[in-house]
C-alpha positions as a Markdown table, in Angstrom:
| # | Residue | x | y | z |
|---|---|---|---|---|
| 1 | Met | -94.9 | -89.7 | -74.4 |
| 2 | Ala | -91.8 | -88.9 | -72.4 |
| 3 | Lys | -88.8 | -91.2 | -72.8 |
| 4 | Lys | -88.6 | -92.4 | -69.1 |
| 5 | Leu | -92.3 | -93.3 | -69.2 |
| 6 | Gln | -91.9 | -95.2 | -72.5 |
| 7 | His | -89.0 | -97.1 | -70.9 |
| 8 | Leu | -91.3 | -98.1 | -68.0 |
| 9 | Ile | -93.9 | -99.3 | -70.5 |
| 10 | Asp | -91.4 | -101.3 | -72.4 |
| 11 | Arg | -90.2 | -103.0 | -69.1 |
| 12 | Asp | -93.6 | -103.4 | -67.4 |
| 13 | Leu | -96.5 | -103.5 | -69.7 |
| 14 | Asp | -98.8 | -105.0 | -67.1 |
| 15 | Leu | -98.3 | -102.0 | -64.8 |
| 16 | Phe | -99.0 | -99.6 | -67.6 |
| 17 | Ala | -102.1 | -101.5 | -68.6 |
| 18 | Arg | -103.4 | -101.5 | -65.1 |
| 19 | Ala | -102.8 | -97.8 | -64.7 |
| 20 | Glu | -104.5 | -97.1 | -68.0 |
| 21 | Arg | -107.5 | -99.2 | -67.0 |
| 22 | Val | -107.8 | -97.4 | -63.6 |
| 23 | Leu | -107.0 | -93.9 | -64.8 |
| 24 | Gly | -108.9 | -94.1 | -68.1 |
| 25 | Ser | -106.4 | -93.2 | -70.8 |
| 26 | Ser | -102.7 | -93.2 | -71.7 |
| 27 | Lys | -102.7 | -89.4 | -71.4 |
| 28 | Ser | -104.0 | -89.7 | -67.8 |
| 29 | Val | -101.4 | -92.3 | -67.1 |
| 30 | Glu | -98.6 | -90.0 | -68.3 |
| 31 | Lys | -100.0 | -87.1 | -66.3 |
| 32 | Trp | -100.2 | -89.2 | -63.1 |
| 33 | Phe | -96.7 | -90.8 | -63.4 |
| 34 | Tyr | -95.3 | -87.2 | -63.5 |
| 35 | Ser | -97.5 | -85.9 | -60.7 |
| 36 | Tyr | -96.7 | -85.7 | -57.0 |
| 37 | Pro | -99.3 | -87.6 | -55.1 |
| 38 | Lys | -99.1 | -87.0 | -51.4 |
| 39 | Val | -98.9 | -90.7 | -50.7 |
| 40 | Phe | -95.4 | -90.8 | -52.3 |
| 41 | Ala | -94.0 | -88.1 | -50.0 |
| 42 | Gly | -92.7 | -85.7 | -52.6 |
| 43 | Lys | -91.9 | -88.2 | -55.3 |
| 44 | Thr | -93.5 | -89.0 | -58.6 |
| 45 | Pro | -94.9 | -92.5 | -59.3 |
| 46 | Leu | -92.2 | -92.8 | -61.9 |
| 47 | Glu | -89.5 | -92.1 | -59.3 |
| 48 | Val | -91.1 | -94.6 | -57.0 |
| 49 | Tyr | -91.1 | -97.2 | -59.8 |
| 50 | Glu | -87.4 | -96.5 | -60.6 |
| 51 | Glu | -86.6 | -97.2 | -56.9 |
| 52 | Gly | -88.1 | -100.7 | -57.3 |
| 53 | Arg | -91.3 | -99.9 | -55.3 |
| 54 | Val | -93.6 | -101.3 | -57.9 |
| 55 | Glu | -95.9 | -103.0 | -55.4 |
| 56 | Glu | -96.7 | -99.6 | -53.8 |
| 57 | Ile | -97.8 | -98.3 | -57.2 |
| 58 | Tyr | -100.1 | -101.3 | -57.7 |
| 59 | Gln | -101.5 | -100.7 | -54.2 |
| 60 | Ile | -102.2 | -97.1 | -54.9 |
| 61 | Leu | -103.8 | -97.8 | -58.2 |
| 62 | Gly | -106.0 | -100.3 | -56.4 |
| 63 | Arg | -107.0 | -97.6 | -53.9 |
| 64 | Ile | -107.8 | -95.2 | -56.7 |
| 65 | Glu | -109.9 | -97.9 | -58.5 |
| 66 | His | -111.9 | -98.5 | -55.4 |
| 67 | Gly | -112.3 | -94.8 | -54.5 |
| 68 | Val | -110.2 | -94.9 | -51.4 |
| 69 | Tyr | -108.6 | -91.5 | -50.8 |
| 70 | Ser | -104.8 | -91.7 | -50.7 |
């Protein structure tokens, strides 16, 4: 697992656990945190997290969990 993502996990285990529950596996979480979802306008979820926009990540995970296209 990449060092930056490991640092996120160490700081915010609740967020990682939620992402793993929604996305299905730690491998999927790693892939998602380094992807560029349109909803984050050219940024990765990891970059959004590092900007302190944690609530936005929780909101998007909730949308994914409920099948709402983002």
